[in-house]
CSV table of C-alpha atoms in Angstrom, one decimal:
chain,number,residue,atom,x,y,z
A,1,MET,CA,-29.2,4.0,-23.3
A,2,GLU,CA,-26.0,4.1,-25.4
A,3,SER,CA,-24.4,0.9,-26.8
A,4,PHE,CA,-26.2,-1.5,-24.6
A,5,LEU,CA,-25.3,-4.4,-26.9
A,6,SER,CA,-21.6,-3.5,-26.6
A,7,SER,CA,-21.7,-5.2,-23.2
A,8,LEU,CA,-21.5,-8.5,-25.0
A,9,ILE,CA,-18.3,-7.5,-26.7
A,10,PHE,CA,-17.0,-5.8,-23.6
A,11,LEU,CA,-17.3,-8.9,-21.4
A,12,ILE,CA,-15.1,-10.9,-23.7
A,13,PHE,CA,-12.2,-8.6,-22.8
A,14,SER,CA,-13.1,-8.3,-19.1
A,15,VAL,CA,-13.9,-5.2,-17.2
A,16,PHE,CA,-10.2,-4.2,-17.0
A,17,SER,CA,-9.4,-2.6,-20.2
A,18,ILE,CA,-5.7,-1.8,-20.9
A,19,ALA,CA,-6.5,0.8,-23.6
A,20,ASP,CA,-6.8,3.7,-21.1
A,21,GLY,CA,-4.8,2.4,-18.2
A,22,GLY,CA,-1.7,3.7,-16.6
A,23,SER,CA,1.6,1.9,-16.0
A,24,ILE,CA,3.2,0.1,-13.1
A,25,GLY,CA,6.9,0.0,-12.4
A,26,VAL,CA,9.1,-0.8,-9.4
A,27,ASN,CA,12.0,0.7,-7.6
A,28,TYR,CA,15.1,-1.5,-7.4
A,29,GLY,CA,16.9,-0.4,-4.3
A,30,ARG,CA,20.0,-2.3,-3.2
A,31,ILE,CA,20.8,-1.2,0.4
A,32,ALA,CA,21.2,-4.8,1.5
A,33,ASN,CA,23.8,-7.5,1.7
A,34,ASN,CA,21.6,-10.5,0.8
A,35,LEU,CA,20.0,-9.7,-2.5
A,36,PRO,CA,20.1,-11.9,-5.6
A,37,SER,CA,22.4,-11.1,-8.5
A,38,ALA,CA,21.3,-8.6,-11.1
A,39,THR,CA,20.8,-11.3,-13.6
A,40,LYS,CA,18.4,-13.1,-11.3
A,41,VAL,CA,16.6,-9.8,-10.6
A,42,VAL,CA,16.0,-9.2,-14.3
A,43,GLU,CA,14.5,-12.7,-14.6
A,44,LEU,CA,12.3,-12.0,-11.6
A,45,LEU,CA,11.0,-8.8,-13.2
A,46,LYS,CA,10.3,-10.6,-16.4
A,47,SER,CA,8.5,-13.5,-14.7
A,48,GLN,CA,6.2,-10.9,-13.0
A,49,ASN,CA,5.7,-9.0,-16.3
A,50,LEU,CA,7.1,-5.9,-14.6
A,51,ASN,CA,8.3,-3.8,-17.6
A,52,ARG,CA,9.5,-0.7,-15.9
A,53,VAL,CA,12.3,-0.4,-13.2
A,54,LYS,CA,13.8,2.7,-11.5
A,55,LEU,CA,17.3,2.6,-10.2
A,56,TYR,CA,19.0,4.8,-7.6
A,57,ASP,CA,22.3,4.8,-9.5
A,58,SER,CA,23.7,3.5,-12.8
A,59,ASP,CA,25.4,0.3,-11.7
A,60,PRO,CA,27.1,-1.4,-14.7
A,61,ALA,CA,26.2,-4.9,-13.6
A,62,VAL,CA,22.5,-4.0,-13.4
A,63,LEU,CA,22.5,-2.1,-16.7
A,64,LYS,CA,24.3,-4.9,-18.5
A,65,SER,CA,21.8,-7.5,-17.1
A,66,LEU,CA,18.9,-5.4,-18.3
A,67,SER,CA,20.3,-5.3,-21.9
A,68,GLY,CA,17.9,-6.9,-24.3
A,69,SER,CA,15.2,-7.5,-21.7
A,70,GLY,CA,12.8,-4.9,-23.1
A,71,ILE,CA,12.4,-3.5,-19.6
A,72,ARG,CA,12.3,0.3,-19.5
A,73,VAL,CA,14.8,1.8,-17.2
A,74,THR,CA,15.2,5.0,-15.2
A,75,VAL,CA,18.8,5.6,-14.0
A,76,ASN,CA,19.8,8.1,-11.3
A,77,LEU,CA,22.6,10.6,-10.9
A,78,PRO,CA,23.1,10.4,-7.1
A,79,ASN,CA,23.0,13.5,-5.0
A,80,GLU,CA,26.7,13.3,-4.2
A,81,LEU,CA,27.5,13.9,-7.9
A,82,LEU,CA,25.2,16.9,-8.3
A,83,SER,CA,27.8,19.5,-7.6
A,84,SER,CA,30.2,18.0,-10.1
A,85,ALA,CA,27.5,17.8,-12.8
A,86,ALA,CA,26.5,21.4,-12.0
A,87,ARG,CA,30.0,22.9,-12.0
A,88,ARG,CA,31.6,21.0,-14.9
A,89,PRO,CA,29.8,20.3,-18.2
A,90,SER,CA,32.7,17.9,-19.1
A,91,PHE,CA,31.7,15.8,-16.0
A,92,ALA,CA,28.1,15.7,-17.2
A,93,TYR,CA,29.2,14.7,-20.7
A,94,THR,CA,31.4,11.9,-19.4
A,95,TRP,CA,28.7,10.7,-17.0
A,96,VAL,CA,26.1,10.5,-19.7
A,97,PHE,CA,28.5,8.7,-22.0
A,98,ARG,CA,29.5,6.1,-19.5
A,99,ASN,CA,26.2,5.5,-17.8
A,100,VAL,CA,23.6,6.1,-20.5
A,101,ALA,CA,25.0,6.3,-24.1
A,102,ALA,CA,27.2,3.2,-23.6
A,103,TYR,CA,24.2,1.0,-22.9
A,104,TYR,CA,21.5,2.6,-25.0
A,105,PRO,CA,19.6,1.2,-27.0
A,106,SER,CA,20.3,-2.4,-25.9
A,107,THR,CA,19.3,-1.3,-22.4
A,108,THR,CA,16.1,0.6,-22.8
A,109,ILE,CA,16.9,3.7,-20.7
A,110,GLU,CA,13.9,6.0,-20.9
A,111,ALA,CA,14.7,8.6,-18.2
A,112,ILE,CA,17.3,10.0,-15.9
A,113,GLY,CA,16.6,11.1,-12.3
A,114,VAL,CA,18.9,13.9,-11.5
A,115,GLY,CA,19.3,13.7,-7.7
A,116,ASN,CA,16.6,12.4,-5.4
A,117,GLU,CA,14.7,14.4,-2.9
A,118,VAL,CA,17.4,17.1,-2.9
A,119,PHE,CA,15.4,19.5,-0.8
A,120,VAL,CA,15.7,17.3,2.2
A,121,ASP,CA,19.3,16.3,1.5
A,122,PRO,CA,21.3,17.3,4.6
A,123,HIS,CA,24.3,18.0,2.4
A,124,ASN,CA,22.6,21.1,0.9
A,125,THR,CA,22.6,20.0,-2.7
A,126,THR,CA,19.5,22.1,-3.7
A,127,ARG,CA,21.6,24.9,-5.3
A,128,TYR,CA,23.2,22.4,-7.7
A,129,LEU,CA,19.9,21.0,-9.1
A,130,ILE,CA,19.1,23.4,-11.9
A,131,PRO,CA,22.6,23.7,-13.4
A,132,ALA,CA,23.0,19.9,-13.1
A,133,LEU,CA,19.7,19.4,-15.0
A,134,ASN,CA,20.8,21.7,-17.7
A,135,ASN,CA,24.2,20.1,-18.1
A,136,ILE,CA,22.9,16.6,-18.2
A,137,TYR,CA,20.4,17.7,-20.9
A,138,LYS,CA,23.2,19.3,-22.9
A,139,ALA,CA,25.1,16.0,-22.7
A,140,LEU,CA,22.0,14.1,-24.0
A,141,VAL,CA,21.9,16.6,-26.9
A,142,LYS,CA,25.5,16.0,-27.6
A,143,TYR,CA,24.9,12.2,-28.0
A,144,LYS,CA,21.6,12.8,-29.8
A,145,LEU,CA,19.5,11.1,-27.0
A,146,HIS,CA,17.5,14.1,-25.9
A,147,ASP,CA,14.4,13.1,-27.9
A,148,VAL,CA,14.2,9.6,-26.4
A,149,ILE,CA,15.4,10.0,-22.8
A,150,LYS,CA,13.7,12.4,-20.5
A,151,ILE,CA,15.1,14.1,-17.4
A,152,SER,CA,13.5,15.0,-14.0
A,153,SER,CA,14.3,15.0,-10.3
A,154,PRO,CA,12.1,13.2,-7.8
A,155,ILE,CA,10.7,15.5,-5.1
A,156,ALA,CA,9.3,14.6,-1.7
A,157,LEU,CA,5.9,16.0,-0.6
A,158,SER,CA,7.8,18.0,2.0
A,159,ALA,CA,8.6,20.4,-0.8
A,160,LEU,CA,5.0,21.6,-0.4
A,161,GLN,CA,4.1,24.4,2.0
A,162,ASN,CA,0.5,23.3,2.0
A,163,SER,CA,-1.0,19.9,0.9
A,164,TYR,CA,-4.4,20.0,2.6
A,165,PRO,CA,-6.9,20.6,1.2
A,166,SER,CA,-5.6,19.6,-2.2
A,167,SER,CA,-6.9,22.8,-3.8
A,168,ALA,CA,-4.6,24.8,-1.4
A,169,GLY,CA,-1.5,22.9,-2.6
A,170,SER,CA,1.5,25.2,-2.7
A,171,PHE,CA,5.3,24.9,-2.8
A,172,ARG,CA,7.6,26.2,-0.1
A,173,PRO,CA,8.0,29.9,-0.8
A,174,GLU,CA,11.8,29.8,-0.5
A,175,LEU,CA,12.0,27.2,-3.3
A,176,ILE,CA,9.6,28.8,-5.9
A,177,GLU,CA,11.9,31.3,-7.6
A,178,PRO,CA,15.3,29.7,-7.3
A,179,VAL,CA,14.2,26.1,-8.0
A,180,PHE,CA,10.6,25.3,-8.9
A,181,LYS,CA,10.0,27.9,-11.6
A,182,PRO,CA,13.2,27.1,-13.5
A,183,MET,CA,12.7,23.4,-13.0
A,184,LEU,CA,9.1,23.4,-14.2
A,185,GLU,CA,10.1,25.5,-17.2
A,186,PHE,CA,12.9,23.0,-18.0
A,187,LEU,CA,10.4,20.1,-17.8
A,188,LYS,CA,8.0,21.9,-20.0
A,189,LYS,CA,10.6,22.7,-22.7
A,190,THR,CA,12.0,19.1,-22.7
A,191,GLY,CA,8.6,17.4,-22.6
A,192,SER,CA,9.4,15.7,-19.3
A,193,SER,CA,7.3,15.0,-16.2
A,194,LEU,CA,7.7,16.0,-12.6
A,195,MET,CA,8.7,13.0,-10.5
A,196,VAL,CA,7.0,12.9,-7.1
A,197,ASN,CA,7.4,10.5,-4.2
A,198,VAL,CA,4.0,10.0,-2.6
A,199,TYR,CA,3.5,8.1,0.7
A,200,PRO,CA,0.0,8.0,2.1
A,201,PHE,CA,1.4,5.7,4.8
A,202,PHE,CA,3.3,8.5,6.5
A,203,ALA,CA,0.3,10.9,6.5
A,204,TYR,CA,-1.9,8.1,7.9
A,205,GLU,CA,0.7,7.1,10.5
A,206,SER,CA,0.8,10.7,11.8
A,207,ASN,CA,-2.9,11.3,11.6
A,208,ALA,CA,-4.7,8.0,12.1
A,209,ASP,CA,-7.1,9.7,14.5
A,210,VAL,CA,-8.5,11.8,11.6
A,211,ILE,CA,-7.7,9.9,8.4
A,212,SER,CA,-9.8,6.8,7.6
A,213,LEU,CA,-7.7,3.7,6.9
A,214,ASP,CA,-10.1,2.8,4.1
A,215,TYR,CA,-9.4,6.3,2.6
A,216,ALA,CA,-5.7,5.6,2.8
A,217,LEU,CA,-6.0,2.0,1.3
A,218,PHE,CA,-8.2,2.8,-1.7
A,219,ARG,CA,-11.1,1.0,-0.1
A,220,GLN,CA,-14.7,2.0,-0.4
A,221,ASN,CA,-15.5,5.1,1.7
A,222,PRO,CA,-17.8,8.1,1.6
A,223,GLY,CA,-15.0,10.3,0.3
A,224,ALA,CA,-14.1,13.8,1.3
A,225,VAL,CA,-15.1,16.9,-0.5
A,226,ASP,CA,-12.5,19.6,-1.1
A,227,ALA,CA,-14.2,22.8,-0.1
A,228,GLY,CA,-11.8,24.8,-2.4
A,229,ASN,CA,-12.6,23.1,-5.7
A,230,GLY,CA,-15.8,21.1,-4.9
A,231,LEU,CA,-14.2,17.8,-5.9
A,232,ARG,CA,-14.8,14.6,-3.9
A,233,TYR,CA,-11.8,12.5,-3.1
A,234,PHE,CA,-11.9,8.8,-2.4
A,235,SER,CA,-8.2,8.2,-1.7
A,236,LEU,CA,-5.4,10.0,0.1
A,237,PHE,CA,-3.1,9.1,-2.8
A,238,ASP,CA,-5.3,11.1,-5.3
A,239,ALA,CA,-5.5,14.0,-2.8
A,240,GLN,CA,-1.8,14.2,-2.4
A,241,ILE,CA,-1.1,14.2,-6.1
A,242,ASP,CA,-3.7,16.8,-6.7
A,243,ALA,CA,-2.0,19.0,-4.1
A,244,VAL,CA,1.1,18.9,-6.3
A,245,PHE,CA,-0.9,19.7,-9.4
A,246,ALA,CA,-2.5,22.6,-7.6
A,247,ALA,CA,0.9,23.9,-6.5
A,248,MET,CA,2.2,23.8,-10.1
A,249,THR,CA,-0.9,25.6,-11.3
A,250,SER,CA,-0.5,28.3,-8.7
A,251,ILE,CA,2.8,29.3,-10.2
A,252,GLY,CA,1.7,29.1,-13.8
A,253,TYR,CA,2.5,25.5,-14.8
A,254,SER,CA,-0.8,23.6,-15.2
A,255,ASP,CA,0.2,21.4,-18.1
A,256,ILE,CA,3.1,19.3,-16.8
A,257,PRO,CA,2.3,15.6,-16.1
A,258,ILE,CA,3.4,13.8,-13.0
A,259,ILE,CA,5.2,10.5,-12.6
A,260,VAL,CA,4.8,8.9,-9.1
A,261,SER,CA,8.5,7.9,-8.7
A,262,GLU,CA,7.9,6.2,-5.4
A,263,THR,CA,5.0,5.0,-3.4
A,264,GLY,CA,4.4,2.0,-1.1
A,265,TRP,CA,3.3,0.7,2.3
A,266,PRO,CA,5.4,-1.2,4.8
A,267,SER,CA,4.5,-4.8,5.8
A,268,LYS,CA,6.1,-4.4,9.2
A,269,GLY,CA,6.9,-1.6,11.6
A,270,ASP,CA,7.7,-0.7,15.2
A,271,SER,CA,4.9,-0.6,17.7
A,272,ASN,CA,4.5,3.1,17.3
A,273,GLU,CA,4.2,2.9,13.5
A,274,VAL,CA,0.5,2.9,13.2
A,275,GLY,CA,-0.8,1.0,10.2
A,276,ALA,CA,2.4,-0.9,9.2
A,277,SER,CA,1.2,-4.4,8.6
A,278,LEU,CA,1.3,-7.2,6.1
A,279,GLN,CA,-2.5,-6.9,5.4
A,280,ASN,CA,-2.4,-3.1,5.0
A,281,ALA,CA,0.6,-3.3,2.7
A,282,ALA,CA,-1.1,-5.9,0.5
A,283,ALA,CA,-4.3,-3.8,0.4
A,284,TYR,CA,-2.5,-0.5,-0.4
A,285,ASN,CA,-0.3,-1.9,-3.2
A,286,GLY,CA,-2.9,-4.2,-4.6
A,287,ASN,CA,-5.6,-1.6,-4.7
A,288,LEU,CA,-3.2,0.9,-6.1
A,289,VAL,CA,-2.2,-1.3,-9.0
A,290,LYS,CA,-5.9,-1.9,-9.7
A,291,ARG,CA,-6.5,1.9,-9.5
A,292,ILE,CA,-3.7,2.7,-12.0
A,293,LEU,CA,-4.2,-0.1,-14.5
A,294,THR,CA,-7.9,0.4,-14.9
A,295,GLY,CA,-7.2,3.9,-16.1
A,296,GLY,CA,-8.2,7.4,-15.2
A,297,GLY,CA,-6.4,10.2,-13.4
A,298,THR,CA,-7.1,12.2,-10.3
A,299,PRO,CA,-10.2,14.3,-9.6
A,300,LEU,CA,-8.3,17.4,-10.8
A,301,ARG,CA,-6.8,15.7,-13.8
A,302,PRO,CA,-9.4,12.9,-14.6
A,303,LYS,CA,-8.1,12.1,-18.1
A,304,GLN,CA,-4.4,11.9,-17.2
A,305,ASP,CA,-3.3,8.3,-16.7
A,306,LEU,CA,-0.4,7.8,-14.2
A,307,THR,CA,2.9,6.0,-14.3
A,308,VAL,CA,3.6,4.7,-10.8
A,309,TYR,CA,6.8,3.1,-9.4
A,310,LEU,CA,6.2,0.9,-6.4
A,311,PHE,CA,8.7,1.1,-3.6
A,312,ALA,CA,10.4,-1.3,-3.4
A,313,LEU,CA,11.3,-4.5,-5.1
A,314,PHE,CA,13.0,-6.1,-2.0
A,315,ASN,CA,13.1,-5.7,1.7
A,316,GLU,CA,16.5,-4.0,2.3
A,317,ASN,CA,18.2,-5.1,5.5
A,318,LYS,CA,20.8,-2.4,5.7
A,319,LYS,CA,18.6,0.6,5.5
A,320,GLN,CA,18.7,2.8,8.6
A,321,GLY,CA,15.8,4.1,10.6
A,322,PRO,CA,12.7,2.5,12.0
A,323,THR,CA,11.6,-1.1,11.2
A,324,SER,CA,9.3,0.0,8.4
A,325,GLU,CA,12.3,1.3,6.4
A,326,ARG,CA,13.5,-2.3,6.0
A,327,ASN,CA,10.1,-3.7,5.1
A,328,PHE,CA,8.7,-1.9,2.1
A,329,GLY,CA,9.6,-4.7,-0.2
A,330,LEU,CA,7.3,-6.7,-2.5
A,331,PHE,CA,9.8,-9.6,-2.4
A,332,TYR,CA,12.1,-11.2,0.2
A,333,PRO,CA,15.7,-11.5,-0.8
A,334,ASP,CA,15.0,-15.2,-1.7
A,335,GLU,CA,12.6,-13.9,-4.4
A,336,LYS,CA,9.5,-15.1,-2.6
A,337,LYS,CA,6.6,-12.6,-2.5
A,338,VAL,CA,6.0,-10.9,0.8
A,339,TYR,CA,2.3,-10.9,-0.1
A,340,GLU,CA,0.2,-11.6,-3.2
A,341,ILE,CA,-0.8,-8.6,-5.3
A,342,PRO,CA,-1.4,-8.2,-9.1
A,343,PHE,CA,1.1,-6.5,-11.4
A,344,THR,CA,-0.8,-6.7,-14.7
A,345,VAL,CA,-4.2,-6.3,-16.2
A,346,GLU,CA,-4.4,-10.1,-16.5
A,347,ASP,CA,-3.6,-10.5,-12.8
A,348,LEU,CA,-6.5,-8.2,-11.9
A,349,LYS,CA,-9.1,-10.7,-13.1
A,350,GLU,CA,-8.3,-12.8,-10.1
A,351,TYR,CA,-7.6,-10.0,-7.6
A,352,ARG,CA,-9.7,-9.3,-4.6
A,353,ASP,CA,-8.7,-7.1,-1.6
A,354,ASP,CA,-9.4,-9.4,1.3
A,355,ARG,CA,-10.5,-7.1,4.1
A,356,SER,CA,-10.7,-9.9,6.5
A,357,PRO,CA,-7.5,-12.1,6.2
A,358,VAL,CA,-8.4,-14.1,9.3
A,359,THR,CA,-11.8,-15.4,8.1
A,360,GLY,CA,-11.5,-14.8,4.4
A,361,GLY,CA,-15.1,-13.5,4.3
A,362,GLU,CA,-16.3,-10.7,2.2
A,363,GLN,CA,-17.1,-7.4,4.0
A,364,ARG,CA,-20.3,-5.6,3.6
A,365,VAL,CA,-20.5,-1.8,3.9
A,366,SER,CA,-22.2,-1.0,7.2
A,367,THR,CA,-24.2,2.1,7.8
A,368,ALA,CA,-26.4,3.4,10.7
A,369,ASN,CA,-29.6,1.8,9.2
A,370,GLY,CA,-27.8,-1.0,7.4
A,371,GLU,CA,-28.6,0.4,3.9
A,372,SER,CA,-26.2,1.8,1.3
A,373,TRP,CA,-26.3,2.4,-2.5
A,374,CYS,CA,-23.7,2.5,-5.3
A,375,VAL,CA,-23.8,5.4,-7.7
A,376,ALA,CA,-21.7,6.7,-10.6
A,377,LYS,CA,-19.3,9.6,-10.2
A,378,LYS,CA,-20.1,12.7,-12.2
A,379,GLU,CA,-19.3,12.5,-15.9
A,380,VAL,CA,-17.0,15.6,-15.6
A,381,GLU,CA,-14.9,13.7,-13.0
A,382,VAL,CA,-14.3,10.4,-14.7
A,383,GLY,CA,-15.4,10.9,-18.3
A,384,LYS,CA,-18.2,9.5,-20.4
A,385,ASP,CA,-16.2,6.5,-21.7
A,386,LYS,CA,-15.4,5.2,-18.3
A,387,LEU,CA,-19.0,5.4,-17.2
A,388,GLN,CA,-20.1,3.7,-20.4
A,389,GLU,CA,-17.6,0.9,-19.9
A,390,GLY,CA,-18.8,0.3,-16.3
A,391,LEU,CA,-22.5,0.5,-17.4
A,392,ASP,CA,-21.9,-2.1,-20.1
A,393,PHE,CA,-20.1,-4.4,-17.7
A,394,ALA,CA,-22.7,-4.2,-15.0
A,395,CYS,CA,-25.6,-4.9,-17.4
A,396,GLY,CA,-23.7,-7.8,-18.9
A,397,ASP,CA,-22.8,-9.4,-15.5
A,398,GLY,CA,-26.1,-9.6,-13.7
A,399,ALA,CA,-27.4,-6.1,-13.1
A,400,ASP,CA,-31.1,-5.6,-13.8
A,401,CYS,CA,-30.9,-3.0,-16.6
A,402,HIS,CA,-34.4,-3.4,-18.0
A,403,PRO,CA,-35.7,-0.4,-16.1
A,404,ILE,CA,-33.3,1.9,-17.9
A,405,GLN,CA,-34.2,0.8,-21.4
A,406,PRO,CA,-36.4,3.1,-23.6
A,407,GLY,CA,-40.0,3.3,-22.4
A,408,SER,CA,-39.2,2.0,-18.9
A,409,ASN,CA,-39.6,4.0,-15.8
A,410,CYS,CA,-35.9,4.6,-15.2
A,411,PHE,CA,-35.0,5.6,-18.8
A,412,ASP,CA,-35.3,9.3,-18.0
A,413,PRO,CA,-33.2,11.2,-17.5
A,414,ASN,CA,-31.5,9.7,-20.6
A,415,THR,CA,-27.9,10.3,-19.5
A,416,VAL,CA,-25.0,7.9,-19.2
A,417,GLU,CA,-24.4,9.1,-15.6
A,418,ALA,CA,-28.0,8.3,-14.6
A,419,HIS,CA,-28.1,5.0,-16.3
A,420,ALA,CA,-24.7,4.0,-14.9
A,421,SER,CA,-25.9,4.8,-11.4
A,422,PHE,CA,-28.9,2.6,-11.7
A,423,ALA,CA,-26.9,-0.3,-13.2
A,424,PHE,CA,-24.0,0.1,-10.7
A,425,ASN,CA,-26.5,0.0,-7.8
A,426,SER,CA,-28.3,-3.0,-9.2
A,427,TYR,CA,-25.0,-4.9,-9.5
A,428,TYR,CA,-23.9,-3.8,-6.0
A,429,GLN,CA,-27.1,-4.9,-4.4
A,430,LYS,CA,-27.2,-8.2,-6.2
A,431,LYS,CA,-23.6,-8.9,-5.0
A,432,GLY,CA,-24.8,-8.4,-1.4
A,433,ARG,CA,-23.0,-5.1,-1.1
A,434,ALA,CA,-19.7,-7.0,-1.0
A,435,GLY,CA,-16.4,-5.3,-0.8
A,436,GLY,CA,-15.1,-4.5,-4.3
A,437,SER,CA,-18.6,-4.6,-5.9
A,438,CYS,CA,-18.9,-0.8,-6.2
A,439,PHE,CA,-15.7,0.2,-8.0
A,440,PHE,CA,-16.1,-0.1,-11.8
A,441,GLY,CA,-12.6,1.1,-12.6
A,442,GLY,CA,-13.0,4.0,-10.1
A,443,ALA,CA,-16.2,5.3,-11.7
A,444,ALA,CA,-18.5,4.6,-8.7
A,445,PHE,CA,-18.8,5.3,-5.0
A,446,ILE,CA,-21.1,4.4,-2.1
A,447,VAL,CA,-23.7,6.6,-0.5
A,448,THR,CA,-25.9,6.1,2.5
A,449,GLN,CA,-28.9,8.2,1.4
A,450,GLN,CA,-31.2,6.7,-1.2
A,451,PRO,CA,-30.4,8.3,-4.6
A,452,LYS,CA,-33.1,9.4,-7.0
A,453,TYR,CA,-33.0,10.2,-10.7
A,454,GLY,CA,-36.3,11.5,-12.1
A,455,LYS,CA,-39.1,9.1,-11.0
A,456,CYS,CA,-36.7,6.2,-10.6
A,457,ASP,CA,-36.3,4.6,-7.2
A,458,PHE,CA,-33.1,2.8,-6.4
A,459,PRO,CA,-33.6,-0.6,-4.6
A,460,SER,CA,-31.5,-1.2,-1.4
A,461,GLY,CA,-31.5,-5.0,-1.8
A,462,TYR,CA,-32.7,-7.9,-3.8
């Protein structure tokens, strides 16, 4: 077994290592008439250790308030300005000067979103996107900011023709040649990421009869195998992102990273909005933060950490549409939390997804015969380092790891994956198969058939 003694060191720092983790930001929407001042909002962000914020415009009051805060900012060129930015380079130069160069570097602007979900914009702004991207980039070059500020354009998943299974992901045919190929080429040349708005809530709401709520909320579940690529998915979020990766690969762009520019879950909805609830919103966002900050990518891109922007900072009372649209906020306008979730690695030490908010009791995984086991994901899926970290943690926090030491009956096969599976299961069983005890930074999953490595039997209880 590799580095068994490293568990002692590992425990000092806790299971949640920030070395390989992704990043969490928040969308600051302002379609409301009761929100706190921009100055108070910046103080709120700082108090929660949220160090990334994405705007839907470039409001001067907000950008001035963010000056000197150290918070990294993404500004937005709204859809209604796309045609001007596309048709007139001089407009793009002026916009970048007034809304970006005038504030940088005091305000740490790191990206510009050019438009937002333009493919579903009823004002038919799609044809302006590529020339607008190019003109905004030329303006950044003019002001010598192109090396420090990236450009992208957030897309909705409706830009995909197919999203299920993930391996069949493809873009809408009419968008490929005129938009996606030139946009992805632009992102590749400028070292930028594709911004994608991902909402498992909407998929679950429309298909609750076939999509497991646990699968949508990052909770323990058997997973679903993609017949096209053989990968097992344990969350709808990962499956949706990999559908976009597959779509990019299908047209020759397999090396462009993704930023999740929006994702969230509503805490309230209309009677027909299945799954919209305070408990589900807390579970989705809390488990998402845990998933992102503990590191690792998707099954298709396991080594690519993600930057994710939660939607949204506040409930916005002037948004149109169903009740859910006004209840995606993490905070009420009075700055009180709608529900408690972690935002940082430090917060994760105390975090637990409470599956039973009424009783507060831990939930055990139930199966037909009452038995379940926790095993490691394949090394090719999550990487050797993540398996080793989980193995070290389990062995240092109560798992019985004597059987996997040299000379013992479970030492062979001598692989990190086999040893991690034994240790994960020992930890899981000793914790009474409680919810959250088979996670290990996303390196483990639950099975209902007794696993076996060599001559080693896995116990189903202690």
